[in-house]
XYZ file of C-alpha atoms in Angstrom:
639
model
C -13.265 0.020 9.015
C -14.565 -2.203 6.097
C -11.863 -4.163 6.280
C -9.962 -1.396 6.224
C -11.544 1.711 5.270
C -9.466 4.719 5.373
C -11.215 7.295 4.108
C -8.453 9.194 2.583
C -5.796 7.716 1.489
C -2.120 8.411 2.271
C -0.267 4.521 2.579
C 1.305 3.117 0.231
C -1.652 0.545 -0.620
C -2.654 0.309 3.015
C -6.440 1.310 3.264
C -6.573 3.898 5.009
C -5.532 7.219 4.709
C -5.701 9.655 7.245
C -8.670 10.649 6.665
C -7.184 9.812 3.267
C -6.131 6.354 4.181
C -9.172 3.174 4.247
C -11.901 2.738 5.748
C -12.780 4.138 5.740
C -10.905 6.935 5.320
C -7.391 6.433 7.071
C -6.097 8.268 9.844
C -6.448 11.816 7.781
C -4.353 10.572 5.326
C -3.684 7.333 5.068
C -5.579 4.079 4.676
C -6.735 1.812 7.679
C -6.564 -1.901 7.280
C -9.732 -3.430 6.933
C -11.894 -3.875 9.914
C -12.808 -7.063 11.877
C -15.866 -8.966 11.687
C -18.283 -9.439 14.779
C -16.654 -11.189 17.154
C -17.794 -15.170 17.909
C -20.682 -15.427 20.811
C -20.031 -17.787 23.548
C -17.446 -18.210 26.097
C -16.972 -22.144 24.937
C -16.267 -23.348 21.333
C -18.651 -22.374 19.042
C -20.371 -23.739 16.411
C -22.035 -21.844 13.969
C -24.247 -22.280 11.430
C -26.746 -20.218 9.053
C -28.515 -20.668 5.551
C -29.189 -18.045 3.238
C -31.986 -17.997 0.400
C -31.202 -16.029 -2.698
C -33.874 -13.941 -3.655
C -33.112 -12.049 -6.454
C -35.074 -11.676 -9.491
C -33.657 -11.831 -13.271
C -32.438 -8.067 -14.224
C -34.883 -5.529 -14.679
C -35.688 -4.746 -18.970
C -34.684 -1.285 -18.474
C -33.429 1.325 -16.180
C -33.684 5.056 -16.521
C -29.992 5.593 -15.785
C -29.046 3.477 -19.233
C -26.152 4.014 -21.605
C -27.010 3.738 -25.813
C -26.912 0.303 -25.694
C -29.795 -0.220 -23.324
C -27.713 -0.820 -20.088
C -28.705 -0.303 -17.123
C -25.913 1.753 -15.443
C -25.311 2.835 -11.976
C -23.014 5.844 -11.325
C -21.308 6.779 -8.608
C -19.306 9.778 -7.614
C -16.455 9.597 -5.381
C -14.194 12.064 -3.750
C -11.607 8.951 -2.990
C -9.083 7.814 -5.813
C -7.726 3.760 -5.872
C -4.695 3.135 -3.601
C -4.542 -0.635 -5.517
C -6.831 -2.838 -6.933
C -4.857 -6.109 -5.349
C -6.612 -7.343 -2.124
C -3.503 -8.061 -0.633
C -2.613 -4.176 -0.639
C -5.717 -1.806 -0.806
C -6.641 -0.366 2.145
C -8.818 2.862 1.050
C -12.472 2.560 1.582
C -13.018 2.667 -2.062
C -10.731 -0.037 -2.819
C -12.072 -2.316 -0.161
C -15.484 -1.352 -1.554
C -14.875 -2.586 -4.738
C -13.118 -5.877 -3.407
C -16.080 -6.797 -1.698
C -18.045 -6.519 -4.865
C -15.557 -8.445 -6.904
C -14.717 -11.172 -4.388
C -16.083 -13.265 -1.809
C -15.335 -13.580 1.851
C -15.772 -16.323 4.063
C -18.696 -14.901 6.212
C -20.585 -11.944 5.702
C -22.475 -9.251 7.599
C -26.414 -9.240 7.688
C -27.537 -5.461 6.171
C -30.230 -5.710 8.882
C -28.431 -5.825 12.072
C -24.442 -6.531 11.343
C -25.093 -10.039 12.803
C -22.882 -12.687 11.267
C -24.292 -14.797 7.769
C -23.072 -16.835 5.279
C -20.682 -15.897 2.453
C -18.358 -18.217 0.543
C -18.654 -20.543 3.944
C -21.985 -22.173 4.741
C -21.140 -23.350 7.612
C -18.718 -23.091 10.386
C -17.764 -24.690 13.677
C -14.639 -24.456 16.109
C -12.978 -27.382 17.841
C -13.733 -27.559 21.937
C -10.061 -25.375 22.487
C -11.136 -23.287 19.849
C -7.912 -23.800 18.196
C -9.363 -25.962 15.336
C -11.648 -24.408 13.081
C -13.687 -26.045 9.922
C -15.608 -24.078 7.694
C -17.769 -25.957 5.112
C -17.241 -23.830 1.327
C -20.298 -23.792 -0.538
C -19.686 -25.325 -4.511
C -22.337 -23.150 -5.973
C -19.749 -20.247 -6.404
C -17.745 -20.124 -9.689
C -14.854 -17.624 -10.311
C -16.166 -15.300 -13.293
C -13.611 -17.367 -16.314
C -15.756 -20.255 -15.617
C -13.544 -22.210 -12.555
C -15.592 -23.797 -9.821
C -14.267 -21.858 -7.066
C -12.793 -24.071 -4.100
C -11.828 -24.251 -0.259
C -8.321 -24.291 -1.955
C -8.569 -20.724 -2.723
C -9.605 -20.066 0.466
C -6.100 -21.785 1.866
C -4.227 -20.656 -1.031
C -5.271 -17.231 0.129
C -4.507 -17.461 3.281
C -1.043 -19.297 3.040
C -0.219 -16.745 0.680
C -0.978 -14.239 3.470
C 1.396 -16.350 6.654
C 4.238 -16.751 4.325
C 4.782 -13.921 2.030
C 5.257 -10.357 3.780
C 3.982 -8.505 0.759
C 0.856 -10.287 0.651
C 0.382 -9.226 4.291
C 0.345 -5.505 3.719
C -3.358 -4.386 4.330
C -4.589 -7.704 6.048
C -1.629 -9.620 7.668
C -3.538 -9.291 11.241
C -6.091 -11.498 10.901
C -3.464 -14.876 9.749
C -0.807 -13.639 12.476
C -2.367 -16.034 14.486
C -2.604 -18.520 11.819
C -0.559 -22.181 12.875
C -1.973 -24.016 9.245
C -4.186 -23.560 7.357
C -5.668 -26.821 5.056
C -8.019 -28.228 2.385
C -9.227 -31.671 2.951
C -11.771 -31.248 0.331
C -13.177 -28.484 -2.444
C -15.690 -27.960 0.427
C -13.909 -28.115 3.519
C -11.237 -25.345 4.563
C -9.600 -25.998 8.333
C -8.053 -23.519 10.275
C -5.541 -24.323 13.064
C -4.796 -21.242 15.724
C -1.486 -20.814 17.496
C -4.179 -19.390 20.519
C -8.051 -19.206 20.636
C -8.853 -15.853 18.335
C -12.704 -14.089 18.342
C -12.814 -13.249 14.952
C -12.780 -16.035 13.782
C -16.641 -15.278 11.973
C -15.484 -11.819 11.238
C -12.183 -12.546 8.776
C -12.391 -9.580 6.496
C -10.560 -10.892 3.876
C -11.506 -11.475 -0.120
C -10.757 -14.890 -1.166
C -8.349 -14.742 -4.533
C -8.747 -17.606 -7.480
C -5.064 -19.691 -6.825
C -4.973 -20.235 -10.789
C -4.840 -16.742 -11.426
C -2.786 -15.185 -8.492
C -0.318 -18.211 -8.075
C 1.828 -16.354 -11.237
C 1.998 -13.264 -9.508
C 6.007 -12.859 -8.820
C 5.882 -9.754 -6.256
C 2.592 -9.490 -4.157
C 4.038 -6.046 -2.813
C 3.994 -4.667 -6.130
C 1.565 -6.527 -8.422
C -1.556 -3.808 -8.329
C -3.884 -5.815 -10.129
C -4.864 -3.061 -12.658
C -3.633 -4.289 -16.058
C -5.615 -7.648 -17.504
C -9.443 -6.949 -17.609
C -11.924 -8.708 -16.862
C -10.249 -9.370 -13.227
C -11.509 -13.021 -12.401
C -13.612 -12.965 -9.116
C -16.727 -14.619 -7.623
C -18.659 -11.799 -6.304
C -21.892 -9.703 -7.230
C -19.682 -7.775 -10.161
C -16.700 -8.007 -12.537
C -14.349 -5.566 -12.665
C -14.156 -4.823 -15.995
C -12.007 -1.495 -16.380
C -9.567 1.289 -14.643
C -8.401 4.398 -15.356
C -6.326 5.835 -12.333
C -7.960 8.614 -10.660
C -11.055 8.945 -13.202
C -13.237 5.569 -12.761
C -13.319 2.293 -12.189
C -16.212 -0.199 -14.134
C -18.243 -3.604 -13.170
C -20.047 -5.474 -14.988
C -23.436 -7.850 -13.015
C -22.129 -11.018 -12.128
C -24.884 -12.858 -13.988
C -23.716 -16.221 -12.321
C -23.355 -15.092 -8.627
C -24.957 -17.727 -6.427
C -26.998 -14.967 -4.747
C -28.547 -13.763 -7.929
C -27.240 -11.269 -10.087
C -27.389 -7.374 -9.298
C -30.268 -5.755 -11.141
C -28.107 -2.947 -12.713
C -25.772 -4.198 -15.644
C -23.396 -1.957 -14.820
C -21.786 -0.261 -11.986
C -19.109 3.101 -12.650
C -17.119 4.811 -9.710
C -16.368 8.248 -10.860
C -13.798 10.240 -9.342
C -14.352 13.836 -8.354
C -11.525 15.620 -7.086
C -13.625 18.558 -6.945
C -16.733 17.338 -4.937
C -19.314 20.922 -6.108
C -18.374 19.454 -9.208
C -20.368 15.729 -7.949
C -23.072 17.384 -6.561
C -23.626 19.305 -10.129
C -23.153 15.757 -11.398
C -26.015 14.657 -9.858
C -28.491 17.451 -10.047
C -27.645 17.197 -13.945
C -28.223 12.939 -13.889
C -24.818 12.247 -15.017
C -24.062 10.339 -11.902
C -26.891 8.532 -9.956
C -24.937 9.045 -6.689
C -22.710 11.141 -4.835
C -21.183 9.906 -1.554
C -18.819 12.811 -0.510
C -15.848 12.573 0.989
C -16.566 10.767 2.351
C -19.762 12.302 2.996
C -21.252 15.381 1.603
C -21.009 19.230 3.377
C -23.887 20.176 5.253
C -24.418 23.262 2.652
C -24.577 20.562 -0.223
C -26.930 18.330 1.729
C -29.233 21.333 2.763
C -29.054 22.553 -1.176
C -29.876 18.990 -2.708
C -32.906 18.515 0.390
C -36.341 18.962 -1.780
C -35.266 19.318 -5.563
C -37.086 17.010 -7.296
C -35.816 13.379 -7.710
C -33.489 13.445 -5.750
C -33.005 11.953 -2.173
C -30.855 12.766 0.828
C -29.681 9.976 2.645
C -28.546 11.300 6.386
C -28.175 8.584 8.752
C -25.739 7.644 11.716
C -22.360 6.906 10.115
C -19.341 4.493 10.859
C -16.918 6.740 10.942
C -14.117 8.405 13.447
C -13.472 11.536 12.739
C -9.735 12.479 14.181
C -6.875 14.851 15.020
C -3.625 12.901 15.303
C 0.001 13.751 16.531
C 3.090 12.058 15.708
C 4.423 10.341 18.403
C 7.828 9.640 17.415
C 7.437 8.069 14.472
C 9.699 4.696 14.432
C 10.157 1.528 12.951
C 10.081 -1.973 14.360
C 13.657 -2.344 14.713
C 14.090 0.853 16.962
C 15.013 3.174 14.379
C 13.285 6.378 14.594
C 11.990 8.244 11.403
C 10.613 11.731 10.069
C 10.323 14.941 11.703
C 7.847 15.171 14.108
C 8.018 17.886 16.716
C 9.838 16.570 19.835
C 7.198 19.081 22.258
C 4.200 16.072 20.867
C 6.724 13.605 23.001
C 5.253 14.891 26.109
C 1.765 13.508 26.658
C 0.969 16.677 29.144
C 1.329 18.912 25.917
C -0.799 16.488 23.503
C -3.236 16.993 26.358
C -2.933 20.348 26.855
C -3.832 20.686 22.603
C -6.645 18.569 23.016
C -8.241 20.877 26.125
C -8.104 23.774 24.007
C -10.151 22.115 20.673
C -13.544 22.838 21.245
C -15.646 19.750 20.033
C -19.199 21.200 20.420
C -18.015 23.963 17.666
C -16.737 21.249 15.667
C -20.009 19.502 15.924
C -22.096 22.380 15.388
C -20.068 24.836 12.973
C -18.098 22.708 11.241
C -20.425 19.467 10.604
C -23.604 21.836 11.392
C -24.968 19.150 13.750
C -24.553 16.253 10.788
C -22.346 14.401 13.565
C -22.604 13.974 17.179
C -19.155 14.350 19.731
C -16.339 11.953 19.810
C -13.972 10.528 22.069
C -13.483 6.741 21.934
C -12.588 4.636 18.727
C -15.581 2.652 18.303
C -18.501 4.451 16.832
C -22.154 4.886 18.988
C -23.362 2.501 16.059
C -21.751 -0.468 17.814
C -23.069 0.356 20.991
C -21.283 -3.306 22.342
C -17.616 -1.129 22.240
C -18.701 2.417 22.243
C -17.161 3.972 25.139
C -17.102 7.508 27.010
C -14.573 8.775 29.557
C -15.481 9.286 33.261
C -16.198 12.785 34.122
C -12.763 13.126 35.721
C -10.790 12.162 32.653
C -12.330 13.321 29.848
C -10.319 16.262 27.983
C -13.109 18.834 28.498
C -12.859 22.137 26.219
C -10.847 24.514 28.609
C -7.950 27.125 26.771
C -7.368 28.450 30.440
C -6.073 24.823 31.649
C -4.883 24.198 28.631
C -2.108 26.844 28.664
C -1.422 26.079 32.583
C -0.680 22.752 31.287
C 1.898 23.833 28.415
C 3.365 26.308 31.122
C 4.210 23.095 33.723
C 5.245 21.204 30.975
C 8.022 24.046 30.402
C 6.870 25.515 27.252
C 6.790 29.248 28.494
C 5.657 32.481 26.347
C 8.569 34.714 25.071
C 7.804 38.838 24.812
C 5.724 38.226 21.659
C 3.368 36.058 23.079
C 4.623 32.721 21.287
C 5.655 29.252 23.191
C 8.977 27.998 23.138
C 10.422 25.171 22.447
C 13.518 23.399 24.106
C 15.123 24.647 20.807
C 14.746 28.068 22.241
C 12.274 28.568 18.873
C 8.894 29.518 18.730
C 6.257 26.437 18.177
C 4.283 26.111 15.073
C 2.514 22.676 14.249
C 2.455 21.413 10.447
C -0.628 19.668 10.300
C -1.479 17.547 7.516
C -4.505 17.793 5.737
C -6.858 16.377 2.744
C -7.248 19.270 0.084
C -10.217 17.380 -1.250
C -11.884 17.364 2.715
C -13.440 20.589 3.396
C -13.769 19.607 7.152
C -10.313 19.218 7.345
C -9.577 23.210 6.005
C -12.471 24.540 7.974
C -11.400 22.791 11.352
C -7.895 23.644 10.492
C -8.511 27.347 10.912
C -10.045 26.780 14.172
C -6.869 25.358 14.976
C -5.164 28.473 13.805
C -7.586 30.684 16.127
C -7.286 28.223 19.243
C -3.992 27.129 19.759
C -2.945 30.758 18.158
C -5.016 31.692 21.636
C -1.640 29.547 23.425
C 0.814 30.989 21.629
C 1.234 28.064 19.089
C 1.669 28.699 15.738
C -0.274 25.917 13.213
C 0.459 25.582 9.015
C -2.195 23.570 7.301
C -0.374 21.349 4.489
C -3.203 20.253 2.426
C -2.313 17.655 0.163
C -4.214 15.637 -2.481
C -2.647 12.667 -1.382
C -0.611 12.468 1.866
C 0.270 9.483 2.134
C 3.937 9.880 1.883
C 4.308 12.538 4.315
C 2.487 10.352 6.536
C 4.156 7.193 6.002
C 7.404 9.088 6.506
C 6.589 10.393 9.540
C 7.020 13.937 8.067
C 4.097 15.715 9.869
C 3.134 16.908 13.096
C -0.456 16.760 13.348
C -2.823 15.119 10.446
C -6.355 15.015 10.166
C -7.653 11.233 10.642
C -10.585 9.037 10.088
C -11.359 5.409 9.671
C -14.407 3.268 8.920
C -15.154 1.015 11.495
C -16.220 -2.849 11.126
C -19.315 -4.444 13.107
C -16.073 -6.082 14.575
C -13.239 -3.580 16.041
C -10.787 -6.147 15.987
C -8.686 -4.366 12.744
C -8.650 -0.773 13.632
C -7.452 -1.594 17.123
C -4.623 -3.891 15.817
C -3.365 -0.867 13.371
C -2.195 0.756 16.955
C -0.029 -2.163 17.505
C 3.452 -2.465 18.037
C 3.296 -5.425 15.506
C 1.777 -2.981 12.796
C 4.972 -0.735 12.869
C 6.967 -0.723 9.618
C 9.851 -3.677 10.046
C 12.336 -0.733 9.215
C 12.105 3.138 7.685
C 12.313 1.535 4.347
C 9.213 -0.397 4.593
C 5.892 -0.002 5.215
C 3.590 -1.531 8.197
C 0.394 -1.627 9.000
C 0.193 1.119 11.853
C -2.211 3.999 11.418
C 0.015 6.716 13.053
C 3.215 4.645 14.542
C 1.733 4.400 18.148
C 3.514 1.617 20.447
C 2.429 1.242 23.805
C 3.112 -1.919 26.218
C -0.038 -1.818 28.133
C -2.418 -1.220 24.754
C -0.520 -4.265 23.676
C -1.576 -6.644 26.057
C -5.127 -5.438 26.349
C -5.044 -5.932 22.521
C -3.949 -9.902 22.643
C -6.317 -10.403 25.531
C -9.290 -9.155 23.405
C -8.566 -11.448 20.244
C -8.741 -14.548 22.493
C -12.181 -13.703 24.471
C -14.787 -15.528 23.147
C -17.154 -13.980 25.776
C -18.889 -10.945 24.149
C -19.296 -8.637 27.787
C -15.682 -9.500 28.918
C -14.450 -8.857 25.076
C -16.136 -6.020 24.875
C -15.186 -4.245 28.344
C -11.472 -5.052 27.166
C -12.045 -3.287 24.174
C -13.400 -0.194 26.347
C -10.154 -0.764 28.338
C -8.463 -0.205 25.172
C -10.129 3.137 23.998
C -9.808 4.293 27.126
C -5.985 3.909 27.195
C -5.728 5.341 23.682
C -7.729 8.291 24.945
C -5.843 9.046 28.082
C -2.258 8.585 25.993
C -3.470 12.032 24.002
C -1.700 10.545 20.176
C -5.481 10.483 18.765
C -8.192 13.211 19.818
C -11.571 11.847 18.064
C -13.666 14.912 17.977
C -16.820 13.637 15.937
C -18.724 10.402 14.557
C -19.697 12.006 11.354
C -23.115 11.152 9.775
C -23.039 9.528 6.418
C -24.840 12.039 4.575
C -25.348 11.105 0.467
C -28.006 11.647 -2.124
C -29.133 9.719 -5.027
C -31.304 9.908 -8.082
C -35.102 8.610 -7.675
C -35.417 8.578 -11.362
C -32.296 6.554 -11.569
C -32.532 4.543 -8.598
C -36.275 2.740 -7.293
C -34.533 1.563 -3.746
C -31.549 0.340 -2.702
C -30.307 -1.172 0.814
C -29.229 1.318 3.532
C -27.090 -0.861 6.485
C -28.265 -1.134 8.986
C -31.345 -0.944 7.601
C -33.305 0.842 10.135
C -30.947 3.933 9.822
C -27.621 3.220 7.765
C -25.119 3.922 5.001
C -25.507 3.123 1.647
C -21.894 4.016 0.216
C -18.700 2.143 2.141
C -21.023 -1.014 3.224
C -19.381 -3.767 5.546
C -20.661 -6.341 2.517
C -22.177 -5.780 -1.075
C -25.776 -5.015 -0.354
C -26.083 -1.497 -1.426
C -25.267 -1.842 -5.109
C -26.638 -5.844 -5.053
C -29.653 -4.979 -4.132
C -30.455 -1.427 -6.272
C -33.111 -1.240 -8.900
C -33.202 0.668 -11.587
C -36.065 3.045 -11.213
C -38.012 2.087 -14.351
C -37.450 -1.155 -14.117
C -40.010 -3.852 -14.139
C -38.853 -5.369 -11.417
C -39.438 -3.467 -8.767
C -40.271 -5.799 -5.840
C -36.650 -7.153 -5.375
C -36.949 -6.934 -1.612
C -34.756 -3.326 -1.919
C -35.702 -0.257 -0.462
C -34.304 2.791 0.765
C -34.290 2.134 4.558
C -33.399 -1.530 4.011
C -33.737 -4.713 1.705
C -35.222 -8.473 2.559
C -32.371 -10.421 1.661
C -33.564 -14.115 2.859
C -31.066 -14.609 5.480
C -31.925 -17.113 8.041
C -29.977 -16.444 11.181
C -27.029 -18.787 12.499
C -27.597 -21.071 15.597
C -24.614 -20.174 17.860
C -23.950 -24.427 19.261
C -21.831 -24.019 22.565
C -19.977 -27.370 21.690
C -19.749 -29.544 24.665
C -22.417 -28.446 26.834
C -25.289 -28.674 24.168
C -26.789 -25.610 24.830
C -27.875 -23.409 22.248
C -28.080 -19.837 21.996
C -29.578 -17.205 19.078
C -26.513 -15.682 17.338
C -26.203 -12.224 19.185
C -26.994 -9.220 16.718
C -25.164 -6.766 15.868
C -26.155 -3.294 17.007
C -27.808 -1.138 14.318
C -26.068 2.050 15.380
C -24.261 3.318 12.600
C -20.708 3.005 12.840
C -17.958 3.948 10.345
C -17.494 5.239 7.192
């Protein structure tokens, strides 16, 4: 999930939203929490360290796309509204988006391959427990009022984070294993770890200027959105907000990477996403990302007109069908109104045999995706997992209702199923009114379970997060955007991401709380070896799969179009065959160039952009042996 990445958004500020949530979109609705970075290489302490040239070029004179004063300005429509503009609370994929243009983290993903490179750390190395870790801060960052920007931001941040549970709301996961966190110097942060944690290179998490956010009196309610400019270190400024109509950046002129050749960058919001397409074929917008990516029909109508490209490319995304499993809180109390027939996993099963995934694939998404059924996207081929033949949920309606008869929900005279209740069954599912996918699957759902006996009412919501967050749903559409690392949208299945009580709100994508997924979980986050981390992580799809709460049915494509006369190249990620809208890092809009610009040889292009990284050297501390930092996988992954 970029950090989080819901696509939707339906929590509070948490970014996801089921398929609404962040981030990618959330669980249909609400928004995920933001995703983990690649997990460390080696099975001892490592040490890691990597350089990274800056090779950017002044700005460009002039760009096609430029307002009446001369600016060059890069438009982009969204489907996906702002859940908060505070760090410490968005979770949507376009809030986390914009984060990672406005501040730094301490590593960074490479837009080539995922693999793990510098960001506000230049450096990093573990102790031999891995318990200790020091990360050397680089002093050529300034926050955007002029403040050299310091390793004391970095544990300001993250002390912020242990101690105050608002400040935990999107990212509290990756500091739960925090013991102390210190700053010896401006450019030396140290970590301390209760247990050895893999993610160590992968904390998705901006770093915050301590001047500025140390007079914030309630992290759980400060959004962020009322003094502009917001102070940051990152490629842009955010400059201006208007809820649910746009949000404005300025370049960074003083980033330490260079400064992003378009002055200006605008996030429009569409609610009506015909309405972003005619935006672009009229050159009001440079570029339309869907929601979050476009219908096939709009992709097929935009293919060929002149200046204008189609970018269609393996996405990062889950695309999901989720039931409520007895929505509860952490301190046992139960909440909403979930159907108590989902409580029986033979019936979540027997739903799931009777979706048929290949129509999904090939009437719904018109082949734009490929078939789902684990968590982790084909993209990140180190986690992505299949069932065996014998478990896998194949599409069968005929088993499907023998199933829902032994689980003793029987057909009256009229053809319906029964509840316990003695009532007939019909499912509320939750859906995004702004998601066609979500209406046109929905009435498949109508047609098959209807074929059962089950009864199904779409409830199609601009926003549902508080239905969701209430537990008030049966069903809900769901999605996330996945990180190179899986760490965060495995934790948001946690029993430690449940809501402390009914009156708060937690971390969990869709209140699932399972012993076993627990454990696998906490073994994960403390294997540094990459094959035994990742078969644990298979472990823990596979477990997720078999317990029937979350039926992924595709991997949607990220499928977006831009303006040639507006926009010379820009960085897809991976480069080979990526995303250019909901980037694990800032490359996409970095690295654009204004189509008439001068300078047009900034390393950018369409399928990928030179960006002068030179690759860590992975140290195994103690035995001296070295190692070339393992790559990321350039399968596309989330949203």
């Amino acid at each position: 999930m970029d950090t989080n990445d819901q696509y939707g958004g339906h929590h509070r500020t948490p970014a996801r939203v089921p398929l609404g949530r962040t981030p990618a979109r959330a669980p249909l609705g609400r928004t995920p929490r933001r995703a983990r970075l690649v997990a460390a290489a080696g099975a001892a302490a490592l040490a890691l360290s990597a350089g990274l040239a800056t090779p950017l070029s002044p700005a460009p004179s002039q760009a096609h796309a430029a307002d009446d004063d001369g600016k060059k300005v890069l438009t982009v429509a969204v489907a996906q509204s702002v859940d908060s503009l505070s760090p410490f609370l968005a979770v949507r994929l376009l809030s986390t988006s914009i984060h990672r243009l406005t501040y730094e983290y301490l590593t960074n993903y490479d837009p080539e391959d995922n693999s793990v490179v510098p960001g506000f750390a230049t450096k990093w190395e573990s102790s031999p427990d891995k318990l200790t870790w020091t990360y050397t801060i680089r002093s050529d960052s300034k926050w955007s009022d002029g403040e050299q920007a310091t390793a004391e931001d970095a544990a300001w941040t993250f002390n912020t984070m242990m101690t105050d549970p608002g400040a935990a709301t999107a990212n509290g996961s990756f500091v739960s294993n925090f013991e102390k966190v210190t700053a010896p110097s401006p450019t030396q942060l140290v970590i301390e770890l209760k247990k050895p944690q893999a993610t160590m290179t992968a904390l998705d998490v901006p770093i915050v200027p301590k001047h500025v956010w140390e007079k914030v009196d309630d992290y759980s309610k400060f959004n962020n959105d009322k003094d502009f400019p917001v102070v940051g270190n990152g490629p842009f400024v955010l400059t201006d907000y208007k809820p649910d109509s746009y949000v404005r950046l300025k370049a960074n002129k003083d980033f330490w990477r260079g400064a992003p050749k378009f002055d200006e960058l605008v996030f429009r919001y569409y609610k009506d996403q015909d309405a972003a397409v005619s935006a672009l074929r009229k050159g009001e917008v440079s570029f339309v990302a869907g929601s979050p990516s476009l219908t096939p029909a709009q992709a097929a109508s935009l293919k060929g007109e002149k200046n204008i490209h189609v970018n269609d490319a393996p996405g990062r995304r889950f695309y999901a069908l989720a039931t409520n499993p007895g929505a509860r809180a952490r301190n046992g109390e139960t909440m909403g109104d979930g159907h108590p027939s989902l409580l029986d996993q033979r019936v979540r099963n027997a739903l799931f045999k009777a979706v048929d995934r290949e129509a999904v694939i090939d009437k719904v998404f018109q082949g734009h995706a490929v078939e789902g059924a684990g968590y982790i996207p084909p993209r990140f081929s180190p986690y992505f997992w299949k069932p065996s033949p014998g478990q896998e949920l194949t599409y069968d309606p005929d088993e499907a209702g023998r199933m829902l008869d032994r689980a003793g929900l029987k057909k009256n005279a009229d053809g319906r199923r029964i509840g316990k209740d003695g009532k007939p069954i019909t499912y509320r599912v939750l859906c995004h009114a702004t998601d066609p996918n979500d209406k046109a699957i929905g009435q498949y759902l109508q047609e098959w379970w209807g074929e059962l006996g089950i009864g199904v009412t779409l409830n199609c919501l601009d926003n549902v997060t508080d239905p969701w967050l209430a537990g008030e749903y049966d069903l809900a559409f769901d999605g996330w955007s996945v990180n190179p690392d899986p760490d965060f949208v495995l934790s948001i299945h946690t029993c430690a991401a449940l809501p402390a009580t009914p009156e708060e709100t937690g971390a969990t994508d869709n209140f699932i709380c399972d012993k076993t997924y627990d454990e696998l979980y906490a073994r994960q986050l403390a294997e540094y070896d990459p094959d035994k981390r990742a078969a644990i992580v298979k472990r823990m799809e596979s477990r997720l799969y078999d317990l029937g709460y979350m039926n992924v049915m595709a991997y949607p494509n990220a499928v977006e179009a831009y303006r040639t006369d507006q926009i010379e190249s820009i960085t897809t990620m991976p480069a080979k065959a990526g995303n250019i809208y909901g980037q694990d890092g800032y490359w996409s809009w970095w690295s654009a160039v204004p189509a008439d610009s001068d300078d047009s040889s900034g390393g950018s292009s369409s399928t990928g952009v030179v960006v002068g990284i030179v690759a860590g050297v992975v140290v195994l501390a103690g035995a001296g042996a070295f190692f070339t930092l393992r790559r990321r996988a350039t399968a596309d992954e989330r949203e």
